[in-house]
Coordinates of C-alpha atoms and ligand atoms in Angstrom, one line a residue:
Chain O
M140 CA 71.5 123.9 154.3
E141 CA 71.2 124.0 150.6
I142 CA 72.0 120.8 148.7
L143 CA 70.9 121.5 145.2
K144 CA 70.7 124.8 143.3
M145 CA 69.4 125.1 139.7
E146 CA 69.8 128.6 138.3
N147 CA 68.0 129.7 135.1
V148 CA 68.4 126.2 133.6
S149 CA 67.1 125.6 130.1
L150 CA 67.3 122.6 127.8
T151 CA 66.6 122.1 124.2
Y152 CA 66.7 118.6 122.6
Q153 CA 68.0 118.5 119.1
T154 CA 66.8 115.8 116.8
A155 CA 66.9 115.4 113.0
E156 CA 63.2 116.4 112.7
R157 CA 63.0 119.3 115.1
E158 CA 64.2 121.2 118.1
T159 CA 62.3 120.5 121.3
K160 CA 62.4 123.0 124.0
A161 CA 61.9 120.8 127.0
I162 CA 62.5 123.2 130.0
E163 CA 62.9 126.9 130.2
N164 CA 64.5 129.0 132.8
I165 CA 64.0 126.8 135.8
S166 CA 65.4 127.9 139.1
L167 CA 65.0 126.0 142.3
T168 CA 66.8 125.1 145.4
I169 CA 66.4 122.1 147.7
D170 CA 67.5 122.1 151.3
D171 CA 69.1 119.3 153.2
G172 CA 66.5 116.7 154.4
E173 CA 63.7 118.1 152.3
F174 CA 61.2 116.0 150.4
I175 CA 60.2 117.7 147.2
A176 CA 57.6 116.6 144.7
L177 CA 57.5 117.8 141.1
V178 CA 54.2 117.6 139.4
G179 CA 53.1 118.7 135.9
P180 CA 51.3 117.7 132.8
S181 CA 52.6 114.6 131.0
G182 CA 55.5 115.3 128.6
C183 CA 56.3 118.7 130.2
G184 CA 59.9 117.9 131.0
K185 CA 59.9 116.3 134.5
T186 CA 62.2 113.5 133.5
T187 CA 64.5 115.9 131.7
I188 CA 64.9 117.9 134.9
L189 CA 66.0 114.7 136.8
S190 CA 68.4 113.8 133.9
L191 CA 70.0 117.2 134.2
I192 CA 70.4 117.0 137.9
S193 CA 71.9 113.6 137.7
G194 CA 74.4 114.8 135.1
L195 CA 73.2 112.5 132.4
I196 CA 72.6 115.5 130.1
K197 CA 74.0 118.9 130.1
P198 CA 71.9 122.1 130.2
S199 CA 71.8 124.3 127.2
Q200 CA 71.8 127.2 129.6
G201 CA 72.1 127.8 133.3
T202 CA 74.0 126.1 136.1
I203 CA 73.3 123.3 138.4
T204 CA 75.3 122.9 141.6
L205 CA 75.2 120.1 144.1
K206 CA 76.6 120.9 147.5
D207 CA 78.3 124.0 145.9
R208 CA 80.0 121.8 143.3
P209 CA 78.9 122.2 139.7
V210 CA 77.4 119.0 138.2
T211 CA 79.6 117.9 135.4
G212 CA 78.6 114.3 134.8
P213 CA 76.9 111.3 136.4
G214 CA 78.1 109.4 139.4
H215 CA 78.6 112.2 141.9
G216 CA 76.3 112.0 144.9
V217 CA 73.0 111.6 143.1
G218 CA 71.0 108.4 143.4
Y219 CA 68.5 107.9 140.6
M220 CA 65.5 105.6 141.0
L221 CA 63.5 104.9 137.9
Q222 CA 59.9 104.0 137.2
K223 CA 60.6 100.3 137.0
D224 CA 62.9 98.7 139.6
M225 CA 65.5 97.8 137.0
L226 CA 66.9 95.0 139.1
F227 CA 69.3 92.7 137.2
E228 CA 67.6 89.3 137.0
W229 CA 70.9 87.4 137.0
R230 CA 72.2 89.0 140.2
T231 CA 71.1 88.2 143.7
I232 CA 69.4 91.0 145.7
E233 CA 72.6 91.5 147.6
K234 CA 74.6 91.9 144.4
N235 CA 72.0 94.2 142.9
V236 CA 72.2 96.4 146.0
L237 CA 76.0 96.6 145.6
L238 CA 75.8 97.6 142.0
G239 CA 76.4 101.3 142.6
P240 CA 79.5 100.9 144.7
E241 CA 80.8 98.3 142.3
I242 CA 80.5 100.7 139.4
G243 CA 82.4 103.3 141.5
H244 CA 85.0 100.7 142.5
K245 CA 84.1 101.3 146.1
V246 CA 83.1 97.8 147.3
D247 CA 84.8 97.2 150.7
D248 CA 83.7 95.6 153.9
E249 CA 82.3 98.8 155.2
I250 CA 80.0 99.3 152.3
K251 CA 79.0 95.6 152.4
N252 CA 78.1 95.9 156.1
E253 CA 76.2 99.0 155.4
A254 CA 74.2 97.4 152.6
N255 CA 73.5 94.4 154.8
E256 CA 72.4 96.7 157.6
L257 CA 70.0 98.4 155.2
L258 CA 68.7 95.0 154.0
R259 CA 68.2 93.9 157.5
K260 CA 66.5 97.1 158.6
Y261 CA 64.0 97.1 155.7
G262 CA 63.1 93.4 155.8
L263 CA 65.1 92.0 152.9
Y264 CA 68.0 90.4 154.7
E265 CA 66.6 86.9 154.4
F266 CA 66.1 87.5 150.7
R267 CA 69.6 88.7 150.1
K268 CA 70.6 85.5 148.3
H269 CA 67.4 85.4 146.3
Y270 CA 67.0 86.5 142.7
P271 CA 64.6 89.4 141.9
A272 CA 62.1 87.1 140.2
Q273 CA 61.5 85.5 143.5
L274 CA 60.4 88.8 145.1
S275 CA 57.0 90.6 145.0
G276 CA 56.6 93.9 143.3
G277 CA 56.7 95.8 146.5
M278 CA 59.8 94.0 147.8
R279 CA 61.5 94.6 144.4
Q280 CA 60.9 98.3 144.7
R281 CA 62.3 98.3 148.2
A282 CA 65.4 96.5 146.9
A283 CA 65.7 99.2 144.2
L284 CA 65.5 101.9 146.9
I285 CA 68.2 100.2 149.0
R286 CA 70.4 99.9 145.9
T287 CA 70.0 103.7 145.5
L288 CA 70.8 104.2 149.2
A289 CA 73.9 102.1 149.0
M290 CA 75.4 104.7 146.7
R291 CA 75.3 107.1 149.7
P292 CA 73.6 109.8 147.7
Q293 CA 73.4 113.3 148.8
L294 CA 70.2 113.7 146.8
M295 CA 67.8 111.0 145.7
L296 CA 65.9 111.4 142.4
L297 CA 62.7 109.3 142.1
D298 CA 61.0 109.2 138.7
E299 CA 57.5 108.0 139.3
P300 CA 58.8 105.0 141.2
F301 CA 55.3 103.7 142.1
S302 CA 53.5 104.0 138.8
A303 CA 54.3 100.4 137.8
L304 CA 52.6 99.0 140.9
D305 CA 48.9 98.2 141.5
F306 CA 47.0 100.6 143.7
Q307 CA 47.1 98.6 147.0
T308 CA 50.8 97.9 146.7
R309 CA 51.4 101.4 145.7
L310 CA 50.1 102.9 149.0
N311 CA 52.2 100.5 151.0
V312 CA 55.3 100.9 149.0
C313 CA 54.8 104.7 149.0
N314 CA 54.6 104.6 152.8
D315 CA 57.7 102.3 153.0
V316 CA 59.8 104.5 150.7
Y317 CA 58.8 107.6 152.6
N318 CA 59.7 106.1 156.0
I319 CA 63.0 104.7 154.7
I320 CA 64.1 108.0 153.1
K321 CA 63.1 109.9 156.3
S322 CA 64.9 107.5 158.7
E323 CA 68.0 107.6 156.5
K324 CA 67.7 111.4 156.6
K325 CA 68.0 111.7 152.8
T326 CA 66.9 114.5 150.6
A327 CA 64.6 113.5 147.8
L328 CA 63.1 114.9 144.7
L329 CA 60.1 112.9 143.5
V330 CA 58.5 113.2 140.1
T331 CA 54.9 112.1 139.9
H332 CA 51.7 112.3 137.9
D333 CA 49.7 111.6 141.0
I334 CA 48.8 114.7 142.9
S335 CA 47.5 112.8 146.0
E336 CA 50.9 111.1 146.1
A337 CA 52.6 114.5 146.0
V338 CA 50.5 115.9 148.8
S339 CA 50.9 112.8 150.9
L340 CA 54.7 112.8 150.7
A341 CA 56.2 116.2 150.1
D342 CA 57.3 119.1 152.2
R343 CA 57.0 121.2 149.1
V344 CA 55.2 120.6 145.8
I345 CA 56.5 122.3 142.7
V346 CA 54.0 122.6 139.9
L347 CA 55.4 122.8 136.4
S348 CA 53.8 124.3 133.4
A349 CA 53.2 122.5 130.1
R350 CA 56.2 122.1 127.9
P351 CA 58.5 123.9 127.9
A352 CA 58.5 123.4 131.7
T353 CA 58.7 126.5 133.9
V354 CA 58.1 126.6 137.6
K355 CA 54.5 127.7 137.9
K356 CA 54.0 127.7 141.6
T357 CA 55.4 126.2 144.7
F358 CA 53.3 124.9 147.6
T359 CA 54.6 124.4 151.1
I360 CA 52.5 121.6 152.6
D361 CA 52.2 122.1 156.3
L362 CA 50.4 118.9 157.2
A363 CA 51.5 116.3 159.7
Q364 CA 54.3 114.0 158.5
G365 CA 53.8 110.7 156.9
P366 CA 51.6 109.6 153.9
L367 CA 49.1 107.6 155.9
L368 CA 48.4 110.3 158.4
R369 CA 48.2 112.9 155.7
R370 CA 45.8 111.0 153.6
E371 CA 43.4 110.8 156.6
S372 CA 43.7 114.4 157.5
A373 CA 40.9 116.8 156.9
E374 CA 43.0 119.3 154.9
F375 CA 44.3 116.7 152.5
G376 CA 41.4 117.4 150.1
K377 CA 42.0 121.1 150.2
W378 CA 45.6 120.8 149.2
F379 CA 44.7 118.3 146.5
D380 CA 42.2 120.8 145.0
L381 CA 44.6 123.7 145.2
I382 CA 47.4 121.9 143.4
W383 CA 45.1 120.2 141.0
K384 CA 43.7 123.6 139.9
E385 CA 47.2 124.9 139.4
V386 CA 48.2 121.9 137.3
V387 CA 45.2 122.1 135.0
S388 CA 44.9 125.8 134.7
Chain Y
M26 CA 49.2 71.7 152.6
K27 CA 49.2 67.9 152.6
T28 CA 46.7 67.6 149.8
Q29 CA 48.6 70.2 147.8
K30 CA 51.7 68.1 148.0
N31 CA 49.9 65.1 146.8
E32 CA 48.4 67.0 144.0
H33 CA 51.8 68.2 143.0
E34 CA 53.2 64.7 143.1
L35 CA 50.3 63.6 140.9
F36 CA 51.1 66.4 138.5
L37 CA 54.7 65.4 138.4
R38 CA 53.9 61.8 137.8
K39 CA 51.5 62.7 135.0
N40 CA 54.1 64.9 133.4
K41 CA 56.7 62.1 133.6
L42 CA 54.3 59.6 132.0
K43 CA 53.6 62.0 129.2
K44 CA 57.3 62.4 128.5
I45 CA 57.8 58.6 128.5
K46 CA 54.9 58.2 126.2
I47 CA 56.4 60.7 123.7
I48 CA 59.8 58.9 123.8
V49 CA 58.2 55.5 123.3
I50 CA 56.2 56.7 120.3
Q51 CA 59.3 58.4 118.8
V52 CA 61.4 55.3 119.1
S53 CA 58.6 53.1 117.8
L54 CA 58.2 55.4 114.8
L55 CA 61.9 55.1 114.0
I56 CA 61.8 51.3 114.3
F57 CA 58.7 51.2 112.2
L58 CA 60.2 53.3 109.4
I59 CA 63.4 51.3 109.4
G60 CA 61.4 48.1 109.3
L61 CA 59.2 49.3 106.5
W62 CA 62.2 50.3 104.5
E63 CA 63.8 46.9 105.0
L64 CA 60.6 45.1 104.2
A65 CA 59.9 47.1 101.1
A66 CA 63.4 46.4 99.9
A67 CA 63.2 42.7 100.7
L68 CA 59.9 42.2 99.0
G69 CA 61.0 44.2 96.0
W70 CA 58.4 47.0 96.4
I71 CA 61.3 49.4 95.9
D72 CA 64.6 49.0 94.1
S73 CA 67.2 48.7 96.7
F74 CA 69.9 49.5 94.2
I75 CA 68.5 53.0 94.2
T76 CA 67.1 53.3 97.7
S77 CA 69.5 51.0 99.5
S78 CA 68.2 49.3 102.7
P79 CA 68.9 49.2 106.4
S80 CA 70.7 45.8 106.1
R81 CA 72.8 47.0 103.2
I82 CA 73.7 50.1 105.2
V83 CA 74.8 47.9 108.1
A84 CA 76.9 45.8 105.7
M85 CA 78.4 48.9 104.3
L86 CA 79.2 50.2 107.7
G87 CA 81.1 47.0 108.4
K88 CA 83.0 47.2 105.2
L89 CA 83.8 50.9 105.6
S90 CA 85.1 50.5 109.1
E91 CA 87.8 48.3 107.7
Q92 CA 88.6 50.9 105.1
G93 CA 89.2 53.9 107.1
L94 CA 85.7 55.1 108.0
W95 CA 87.1 56.7 111.1
V96 CA 89.4 58.9 109.1
H97 CA 86.4 60.2 107.1
I98 CA 84.3 60.8 110.2
W99 CA 87.2 62.4 112.0
T100 CA 88.0 64.7 109.1
T101 CA 84.4 66.0 108.8
L102 CA 83.9 66.3 112.5
Y103 CA 87.2 68.2 112.9
E104 CA 86.4 70.6 110.1
C105 CA 82.9 71.2 111.4
V106 CA 83.9 71.8 115.0
I107 CA 86.8 74.1 114.1
G108 CA 84.6 76.1 111.8
F109 CA 81.8 76.2 114.4
L110 CA 84.1 77.5 117.2
L111 CA 85.9 79.9 115.0
S112 CA 82.8 81.5 113.5
T113 CA 81.0 81.6 116.8
L114 CA 83.9 83.3 118.7
L115 CA 84.8 85.6 115.9
G116 CA 81.2 86.5 115.1
I117 CA 80.5 87.4 118.7
A118 CA 83.7 89.4 119.0
I119 CA 82.8 91.4 115.9
A120 CA 79.2 91.9 117.2
V121 CA 80.6 93.3 120.5
L122 CA 82.9 95.6 118.5
L123 CA 80.0 96.8 116.4
W124 CA 78.0 97.4 119.6
C125 CA 80.8 99.5 121.0
S126 CA 81.0 101.8 118.0
E127 CA 78.0 103.4 116.4
L128 CA 80.2 104.7 113.6
L129 CA 81.5 101.3 112.8
R130 CA 78.0 99.9 112.9
K131 CA 76.6 102.5 110.5
V132 CA 79.6 102.2 108.2
L133 CA 79.5 98.4 108.0
E134 CA 75.8 97.9 107.8
P135 CA 75.4 97.8 104.0
Y136 CA 78.4 95.5 103.8
I137 CA 76.8 93.1 106.2
V138 CA 73.5 93.1 104.5
V139 CA 75.1 92.3 101.1
L140 CA 77.3 89.6 102.6
N141 CA 74.3 88.1 104.3
S142 CA 72.3 87.8 101.1
L143 CA 75.2 86.5 99.0
P144 CA 75.1 82.8 98.5
K145 CA 78.4 81.8 100.1
I146 CA 78.9 78.8 97.8
A147 CA 79.6 81.4 95.1
L148 CA 82.8 82.2 96.9
G149 CA 84.0 78.6 96.5
P150 CA 86.5 79.1 93.7
I151 CA 87.9 82.2 95.4
I152 CA 88.4 80.4 98.6
I153 CA 90.2 77.5 96.9
I154 CA 92.5 79.8 95.1
W155 CA 93.2 81.8 98.2
V156 CA 93.7 79.2 100.8
G157 CA 94.2 76.0 98.7
A158 CA 92.1 72.9 98.3
G159 CA 92.2 71.3 101.7
A160 CA 90.7 71.3 105.1
K161 CA 91.5 75.0 105.3
A162 CA 89.1 75.8 102.5
I163 CA 86.4 73.7 104.1
V164 CA 86.8 75.5 107.4
M165 CA 86.8 78.8 105.6
M166 CA 83.5 77.9 103.9
T167 CA 82.0 76.9 107.3
V168 CA 83.1 80.2 108.8
L169 CA 81.7 82.2 106.0
I170 CA 78.3 80.6 106.2
C171 CA 78.1 80.9 110.0
I172 CA 79.7 84.2 110.8
I173 CA 77.4 86.7 109.2
V174 CA 74.4 85.2 110.8
T175 CA 76.3 85.1 114.1
V176 CA 77.2 88.8 113.9
I177 CA 73.6 89.8 113.0
S178 CA 71.8 87.8 115.6
T179 CA 74.3 88.6 118.3
L180 CA 74.3 92.3 117.5
N181 CA 70.5 92.3 117.6
G182 CA 70.6 90.7 121.0
L183 CA 73.1 93.2 122.3
M184 CA 71.2 96.1 121.0
A185 CA 68.0 94.9 122.6
T186 CA 69.4 95.5 126.1
D187 CA 66.9 97.4 128.3
E188 CA 67.4 101.1 127.8
G189 CA 66.3 101.8 131.3
K190 CA 68.9 99.6 132.8
I191 CA 71.6 101.3 130.7
L192 CA 70.3 104.6 132.0
L193 CA 70.5 103.3 135.5
L194 CA 74.2 102.3 135.1
R195 CA 75.0 105.6 133.4
S196 CA 73.4 107.5 136.3
M197 CA 75.8 105.6 138.6
G198 CA 78.7 106.8 136.5
A199 CA 79.4 103.6 134.6
N200 CA 81.6 103.7 131.5
K201 CA 81.0 101.8 128.3
W202 CA 83.1 98.9 129.4
Q203 CA 81.2 98.5 132.6
I204 CA 77.9 98.8 130.8
L205 CA 79.1 96.0 128.4
T206 CA 80.4 93.6 131.1
K207 CA 77.9 94.2 133.9
L208 CA 74.8 94.5 131.8
V209 CA 74.9 93.9 128.1
L210 CA 76.8 90.6 128.0
P211 CA 75.0 89.0 131.0
S212 CA 71.6 90.0 129.7
S213 CA 72.5 88.6 126.3
V214 CA 73.2 85.1 127.4
P215 CA 69.9 83.8 125.9
T216 CA 71.0 85.3 122.6
F217 CA 74.4 83.6 122.8
L218 CA 72.7 80.2 123.4
S219 CA 70.3 80.6 120.5
V220 CA 73.3 81.6 118.3
L221 CA 75.1 78.5 119.4
K222 CA 72.1 76.4 118.4
I223 CA 71.7 78.1 115.0
N224 CA 75.4 77.7 114.3
V225 CA 75.5 74.0 115.1
G226 CA 73.1 73.5 112.1
L227 CA 74.8 76.0 109.9
A228 CA 78.3 74.6 110.6
W229 CA 77.3 71.2 109.2
V230 CA 75.8 72.9 106.1
G231 CA 79.1 74.8 105.6
T232 CA 81.3 71.7 106.1
I233 CA 79.4 69.4 103.8
M234 CA 79.1 72.1 101.2
G235 CA 82.9 72.7 101.5
E236 CA 83.5 69.0 101.1
Y237 CA 81.3 68.8 98.0
L238 CA 83.5 71.6 96.6
V239 CA 86.9 70.3 97.4
S240 CA 87.9 67.3 99.4
S241 CA 89.7 64.0 99.4
A242 CA 88.2 62.7 102.6
G243 CA 85.3 63.2 104.8
L244 CA 81.6 62.3 104.8
G245 CA 80.7 64.9 102.2
Y246 CA 83.4 63.4 100.0
L247 CA 82.0 59.9 100.5
I248 CA 78.5 61.1 99.6
I249 CA 79.7 62.9 96.4
Y250 CA 81.9 60.0 95.5
G251 CA 79.1 57.5 96.1
G252 CA 76.8 59.5 94.0
Q253 CA 79.2 59.7 91.1
V254 CA 79.9 55.9 91.0
F255 CA 76.2 55.2 91.7
K256 CA 76.9 53.4 95.0
L257 CA 73.7 54.4 96.9
D258 CA 74.7 52.2 99.8
L259 CA 77.7 54.5 100.4
V260 CA 75.6 57.6 100.0
M261 CA 72.9 56.5 102.5
T262 CA 75.4 55.1 105.0
S263 CA 77.4 58.4 105.0
T264 CA 74.1 60.3 105.4
V265 CA 73.0 58.2 108.3
I266 CA 76.4 58.8 110.0
L267 CA 76.0 62.5 109.4
C268 CA 72.6 62.5 111.0
V269 CA 74.0 60.8 114.1
L270 CA 77.0 63.3 114.3
A271 CA 74.8 66.3 113.8
A272 CA 72.4 65.1 116.4
A273 CA 75.3 64.4 118.9
M274 CA 76.7 67.9 118.4
Y275 CA 73.3 69.5 118.9
F276 CA 72.9 67.4 122.0
V277 CA 76.2 68.7 123.4
V278 CA 75.1 72.3 122.8
A279 CA 71.7 71.6 124.4
L280 CA 73.6 70.2 127.4
I281 CA 75.7 73.4 127.6
E282 CA 72.5 75.4 127.4
K283 CA 71.0 73.4 130.3
F284 CA 74.1 73.9 132.3
V285 CA 74.2 77.7 131.7
R286 CA 70.6 78.1 132.5
K287 CA 71.1 76.5 135.8
T288 CA 73.8 78.8 136.9
Ligands
ATP273 N1 66.2 112.3 124.2 C1 65.3 113.1 123.7 N2 65.4 113.6 122.4 C2 64.5 114.5 122.0 N3 63.3 114.8 122.6 C3 63.2 114.4 123.9 C4 64.1 113.5 124.5 N4 63.7 113.1 125.7 C5 62.5 113.8 125.9 N5 62.2 114.5 124.8 C6 61.0 115.4 124.6 O1 61.1 116.4 125.6 C7 59.8 116.6 126.2 C8 59.9 116.4 127.7 O2 60.2 115.0 128.0 P1 60.3 114.4 129.4 O3 60.5 113.0 129.3 O4 61.2 115.2 130.2 O5 58.8 114.7 130.0 P2 58.1 114.1 131.3 O6 57.5 115.2 131.9 O7 59.0 113.3 132.1 O8 57.0 113.2 130.6 P3 56.1 112.0 131.2 O9 55.1 112.6 132.1 O10 55.6 111.3 130.0 O11 57.1 111.2 132.0 C9 58.9 115.6 125.5 O12 58.2 116.4 124.6 C10 59.8 114.6 124.9 O13 59.2 114.2 123.7
MG274 MG1 59.0 111.1 132.6

């Protein structure tokens, strides 16, 4: 079933100095339960696409629909996870996780139990009364993911969520995040610079052109599931080369 | 594990010793300076008519306390605290308002810049004519001196809120009020604390300046009066009391800071 549909979406940023055409005529659909990776040269407009889907900015042209309802503004079924974990240092992990429901005035026992259940499942329950500063980078990123999940999003947007982590942590957190998203049966759209990350995670990899971004090519990756398995598979390198050539060409 | 604990204890003990050492030196220095001052006056190295001396200050304290010293202390303290609270609260409120409205911020920017560079003492005569020559004028002077700095520092703090965190809240559908109360204000607590500290100092400047300008009571009044009739004992005594009061008020703010940082 289709969750997201972008049709001929374009966006031009207006500033005093110039007009910047960030994305042009992008159409894409995402099905329920899919894991999509967006790759493209830096500055091509990847973050802009996520901002559009989340409703933070409005397209200059085209339409975006989320579960058949047009996206009119933020706060409707999209969970946005940013590069840094953006945890609030003065809130406990538990309170951080409940931030989304709090903003939507939806905190009740049910959502609290749900949040606690997520914390328990993903190994942060003992740390729920701790402050972010007391957690490691990987744990913080997991907390940020649970905060996104607690919003009960229909679609999760992840903007280079691992790039602030060192390489070793990155592989682990990447694996964690993948498993959590899959076991919660969420649909995800991940933006990344890292092609190997895209190949190891995604069902489909969408390659964007340089700015203004257009969809250059879509690859359906038919490898075994799970980042660790995929990284070890013989065909991993083949996919990597294929996509890499498309990105740089 | 065991040795680690011992090491830690050792470290703590060393730290404590260091702290005690500093305090001992500080107190000794004070005693030494006071002693030197007294000695120099007693031996006639300096003219105690001009420089006064610790013993003369103590004598003056005794004399003053029979002549309504408390009224003077109370007057100054009262003006200073009222001015401090008023300017801090008002200044923060204005800063929040400016944070909320970009239009207001842009419109008022040049006014704030000019007011900031204006020497507030120049407004003395205007204040006296507008609010009269009393405690009100002095509080007004204190507020004028503190408030612009409060507005500017607080606004800078509020504006420095992490853009990414604002983006996160906006993506959750937060409105401006939620962004303010859930993010901007809590993340600006360090700013508020430093503003409090700056204002403690400035409030005393404002109060004493106000009292120099217009007053019939207060420590500033005693200092000015003492200077006019050449009673340096009175000037020095009032100054010493002022030092103690200013230190006490700073100490209170530091305590508040410690308390806030804990929670
Ligand atoms: N708010 C804005 N106003 C004006 N121009 C903007 C704005 N945001 C982004 N841009 C411009 O739009 C283009 C695309 O930006 P975007 O952040 O979407 O790229 P990106 O692919 O996410 O880049 P990166 O790989 O660095 O994360 C860039 O040239 C950028 O300078
Ligand atoms: Mg980006």
